Short mmCIF file of C-alpha atoms in Angstrom, two decimals:
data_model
loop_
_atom_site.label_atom_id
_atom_site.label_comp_id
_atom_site.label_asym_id
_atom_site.label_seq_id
_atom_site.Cartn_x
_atom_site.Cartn_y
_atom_site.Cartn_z
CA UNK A 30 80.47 5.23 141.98
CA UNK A 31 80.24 8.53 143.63
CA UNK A 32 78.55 11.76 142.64
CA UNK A 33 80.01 15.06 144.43
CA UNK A 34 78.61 18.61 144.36
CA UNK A 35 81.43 20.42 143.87
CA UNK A 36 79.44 23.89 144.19
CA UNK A 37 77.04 24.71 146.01
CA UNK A 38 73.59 27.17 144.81
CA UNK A 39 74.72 30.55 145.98
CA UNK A 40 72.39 32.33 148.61
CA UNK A 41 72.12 35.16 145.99
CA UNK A 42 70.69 32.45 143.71
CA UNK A 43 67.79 31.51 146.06
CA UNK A 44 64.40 33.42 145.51
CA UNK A 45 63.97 34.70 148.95
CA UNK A 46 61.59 37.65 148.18
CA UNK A 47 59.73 35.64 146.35
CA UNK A 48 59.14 32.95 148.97
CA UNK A 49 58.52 35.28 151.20
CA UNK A 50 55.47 36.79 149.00
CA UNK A 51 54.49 33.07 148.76
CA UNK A 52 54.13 32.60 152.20
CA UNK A 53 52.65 36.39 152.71
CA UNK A 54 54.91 37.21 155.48
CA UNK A 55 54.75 40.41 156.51
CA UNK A 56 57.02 42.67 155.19
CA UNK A 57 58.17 46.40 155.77
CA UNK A 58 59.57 45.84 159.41
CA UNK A 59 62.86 45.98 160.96
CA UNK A 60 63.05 42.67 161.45
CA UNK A 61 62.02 41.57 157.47
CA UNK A 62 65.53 39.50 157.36
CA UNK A 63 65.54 37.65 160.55
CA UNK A 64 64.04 34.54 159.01
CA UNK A 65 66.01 34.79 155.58
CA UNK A 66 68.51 31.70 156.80
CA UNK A 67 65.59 29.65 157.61
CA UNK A 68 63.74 30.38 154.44
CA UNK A 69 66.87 29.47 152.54
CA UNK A 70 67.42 25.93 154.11
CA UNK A 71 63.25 25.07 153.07
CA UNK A 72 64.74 26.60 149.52
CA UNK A 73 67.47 24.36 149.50
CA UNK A 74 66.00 21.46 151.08
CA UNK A 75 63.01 21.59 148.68
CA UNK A 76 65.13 22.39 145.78
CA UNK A 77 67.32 18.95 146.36
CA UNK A 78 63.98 17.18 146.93
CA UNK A 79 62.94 17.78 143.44
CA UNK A 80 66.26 17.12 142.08
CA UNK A 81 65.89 13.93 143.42
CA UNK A 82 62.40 12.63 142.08
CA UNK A 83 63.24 14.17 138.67
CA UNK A 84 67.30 13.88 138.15
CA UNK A 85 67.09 17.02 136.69
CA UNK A 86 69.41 19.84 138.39
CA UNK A 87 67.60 22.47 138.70
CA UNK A 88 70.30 25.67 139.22
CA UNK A 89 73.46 25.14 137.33
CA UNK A 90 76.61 24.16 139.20
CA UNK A 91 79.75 21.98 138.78
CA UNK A 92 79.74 17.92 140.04
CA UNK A 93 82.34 15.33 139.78
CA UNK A 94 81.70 11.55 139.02
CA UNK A 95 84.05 8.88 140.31
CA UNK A 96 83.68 5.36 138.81
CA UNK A 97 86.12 2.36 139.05
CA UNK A 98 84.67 1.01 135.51
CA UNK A 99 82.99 1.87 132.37
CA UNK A 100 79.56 -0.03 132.14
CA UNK A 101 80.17 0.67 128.62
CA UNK A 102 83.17 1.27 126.76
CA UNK A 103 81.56 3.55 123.78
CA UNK A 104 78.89 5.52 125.84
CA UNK A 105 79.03 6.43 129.45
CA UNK A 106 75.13 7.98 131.17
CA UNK A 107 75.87 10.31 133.16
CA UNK A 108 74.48 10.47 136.94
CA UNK A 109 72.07 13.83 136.25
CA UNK A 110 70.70 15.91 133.61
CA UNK A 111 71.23 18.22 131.76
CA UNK A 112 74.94 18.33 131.42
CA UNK A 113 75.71 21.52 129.59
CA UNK A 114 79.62 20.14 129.44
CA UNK A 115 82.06 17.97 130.17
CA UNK A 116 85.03 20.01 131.93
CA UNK A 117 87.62 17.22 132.51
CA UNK A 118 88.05 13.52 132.48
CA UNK A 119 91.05 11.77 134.83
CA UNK A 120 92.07 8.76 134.88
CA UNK A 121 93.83 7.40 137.94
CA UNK A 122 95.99 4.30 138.02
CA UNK A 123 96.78 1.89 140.69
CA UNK A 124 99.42 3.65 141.79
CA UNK A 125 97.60 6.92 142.12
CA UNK A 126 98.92 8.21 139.10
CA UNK A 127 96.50 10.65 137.19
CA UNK A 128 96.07 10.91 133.55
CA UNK A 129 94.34 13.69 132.15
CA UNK A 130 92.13 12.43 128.90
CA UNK A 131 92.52 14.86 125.75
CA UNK A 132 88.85 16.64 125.33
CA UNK A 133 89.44 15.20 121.58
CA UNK A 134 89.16 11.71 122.83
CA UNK A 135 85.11 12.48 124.33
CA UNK A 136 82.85 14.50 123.58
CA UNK A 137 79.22 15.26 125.42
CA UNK A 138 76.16 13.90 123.94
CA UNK A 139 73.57 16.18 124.98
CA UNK A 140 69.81 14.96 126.14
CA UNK A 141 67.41 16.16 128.63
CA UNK A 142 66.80 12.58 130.41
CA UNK A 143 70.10 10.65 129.74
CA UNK A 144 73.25 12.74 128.69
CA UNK A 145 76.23 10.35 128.02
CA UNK A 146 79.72 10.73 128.07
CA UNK A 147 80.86 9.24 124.50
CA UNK A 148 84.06 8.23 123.21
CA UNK A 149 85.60 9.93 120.00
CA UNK A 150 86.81 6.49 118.61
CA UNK A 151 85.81 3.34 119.25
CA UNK A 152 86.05 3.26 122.51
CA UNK A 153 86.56 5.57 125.80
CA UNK A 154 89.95 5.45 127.58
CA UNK A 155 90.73 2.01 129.39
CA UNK A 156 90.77 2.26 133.18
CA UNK A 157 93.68 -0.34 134.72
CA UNK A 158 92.08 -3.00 137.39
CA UNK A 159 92.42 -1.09 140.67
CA UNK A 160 92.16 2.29 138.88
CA UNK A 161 88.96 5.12 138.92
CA UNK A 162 88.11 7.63 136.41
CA UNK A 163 87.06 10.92 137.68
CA UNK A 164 84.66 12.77 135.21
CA UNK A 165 84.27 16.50 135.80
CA UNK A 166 81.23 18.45 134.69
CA UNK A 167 78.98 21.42 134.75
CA UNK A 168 74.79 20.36 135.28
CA UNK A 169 71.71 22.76 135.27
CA UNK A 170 68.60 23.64 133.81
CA UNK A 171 69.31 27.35 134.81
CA UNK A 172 71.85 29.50 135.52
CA UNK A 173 69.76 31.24 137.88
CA UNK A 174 66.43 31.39 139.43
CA UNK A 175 64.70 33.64 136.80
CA UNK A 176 65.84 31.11 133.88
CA UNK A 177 64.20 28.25 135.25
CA UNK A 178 60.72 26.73 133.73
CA UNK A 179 57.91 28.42 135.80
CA UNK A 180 56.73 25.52 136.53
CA UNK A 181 59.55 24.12 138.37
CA UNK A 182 59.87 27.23 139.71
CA UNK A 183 56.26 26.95 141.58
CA UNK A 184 57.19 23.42 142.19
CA UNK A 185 59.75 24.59 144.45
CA UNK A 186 58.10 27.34 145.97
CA UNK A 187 55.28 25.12 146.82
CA UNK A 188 56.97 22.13 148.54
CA UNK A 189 59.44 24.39 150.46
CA UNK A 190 55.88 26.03 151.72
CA UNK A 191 54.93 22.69 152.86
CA UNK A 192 58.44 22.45 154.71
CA UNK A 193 57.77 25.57 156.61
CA UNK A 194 53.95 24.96 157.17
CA UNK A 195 54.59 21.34 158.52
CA UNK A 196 58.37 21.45 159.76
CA UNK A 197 56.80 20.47 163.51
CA UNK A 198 55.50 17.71 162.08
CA UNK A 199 56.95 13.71 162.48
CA UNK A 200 53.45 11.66 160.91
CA UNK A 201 53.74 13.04 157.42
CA UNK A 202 54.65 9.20 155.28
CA UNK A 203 58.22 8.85 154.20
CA UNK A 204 58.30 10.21 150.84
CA UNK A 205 55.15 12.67 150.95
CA UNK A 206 55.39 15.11 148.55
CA UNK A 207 52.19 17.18 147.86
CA UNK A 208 49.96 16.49 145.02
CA UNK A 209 50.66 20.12 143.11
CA UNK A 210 54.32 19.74 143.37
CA UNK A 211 54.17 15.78 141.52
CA UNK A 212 51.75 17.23 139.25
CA UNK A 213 54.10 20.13 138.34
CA UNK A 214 57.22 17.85 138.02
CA UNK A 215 55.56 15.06 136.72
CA UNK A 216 56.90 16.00 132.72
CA UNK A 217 60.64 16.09 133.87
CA UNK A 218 60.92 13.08 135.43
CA UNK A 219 62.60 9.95 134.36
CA UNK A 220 61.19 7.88 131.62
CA UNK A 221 60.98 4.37 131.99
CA UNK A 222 60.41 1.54 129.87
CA UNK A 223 59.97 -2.33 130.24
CA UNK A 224 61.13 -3.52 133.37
CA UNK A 225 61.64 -1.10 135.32
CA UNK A 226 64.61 -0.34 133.33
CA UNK A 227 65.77 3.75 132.14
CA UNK A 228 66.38 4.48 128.43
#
């Protein structure tokens, strides 16, 4: 299995301004943009960061899913949420022969923690031993910064000010993450049940 960005968040989609009144940096000068590429990497860096603990996308832009098997024939989860749709689904051969599945034969079953991939019929399309499947989609809470929940958008502002406060420093733990930004996130992460298993 391998998940692939296929877009990136655009520059114009990262709230610079905004981090920059965050941070109070001084504004007004001739030299107000000289730190806008650095800002941008603690934006992005902080954004993927939160992606990550949650599995919630926060900006909305296009992946692609490869898989050699269905775990389930009827119902595929997808990798991230939420998947607002399903843009195409190949199947590949042996050979390297693609197949391009009719969008009558799926359809997207929508949900905020575990969107699925499900088959019209009884079952989604059969992938030959030594074949993939390829499943294209768009994924996002937002299509921009000022759509997304306010208090993601803190969340984000927050930890990439801890990136730029503390990016000289190596004795932070593996996996720090400051206790506003869990606390913020907390409600979109992953729910789990029994043993340690995802539903």
């Amino acid at each position: 299995m391998m998940l692939i960005e296929e877009t990136a968040i655009a520059d114009a989609a990262l709230p610079v301004d905004q981090f920059k009144a965050h941070l109070r940096l001084g504004t007004g000068f001739a030299e107000d943009s000289v730190q806008d590429e650095v800002l941008k990497g603690f934006l992005r860096a902080a954004i993927a960061a939160i992606e990550a603990r949650t599995g919630k996308v926060l900006i909305e832009r296009a992946f692609s899913w490869d898989l050699n098997g269905w775990r389930d024939r009827t119902a595929e989860v997808l990798p991230v949420a939420p998947v607002t749709v399903v843009d195409a689904v190949t199947v590949t051969d042996a050979a390297g022969a693609e197949t391009v599945i009719a969008p009558a034969d799926y359809r997207l079953e929508a949900d905020s923690q575990r969107p699925r991939l499900r088959a019209s019929g009884s079952a989604l399309p059969a992938i030959a031993p030594g074949g993939s499947v390829k499943i294209a989609f768009t994924a996002g809470m937002a299509a921009d910064w000022g759509n997304l929940p306010a208090d993601l958008g803190q969340a984000v502002l927050l930890l990439a000010a801890h990136y730029y406060e503390y990016r000289n420093e190596t004795a932070l733990a593996a996996g720090c993450m400051p206790f506003g930004v869990t606390s913020l996130i907390q409600r979109y992460r992953m729910v789990r049940f029994g043993a340690g298993v995802a539903q």
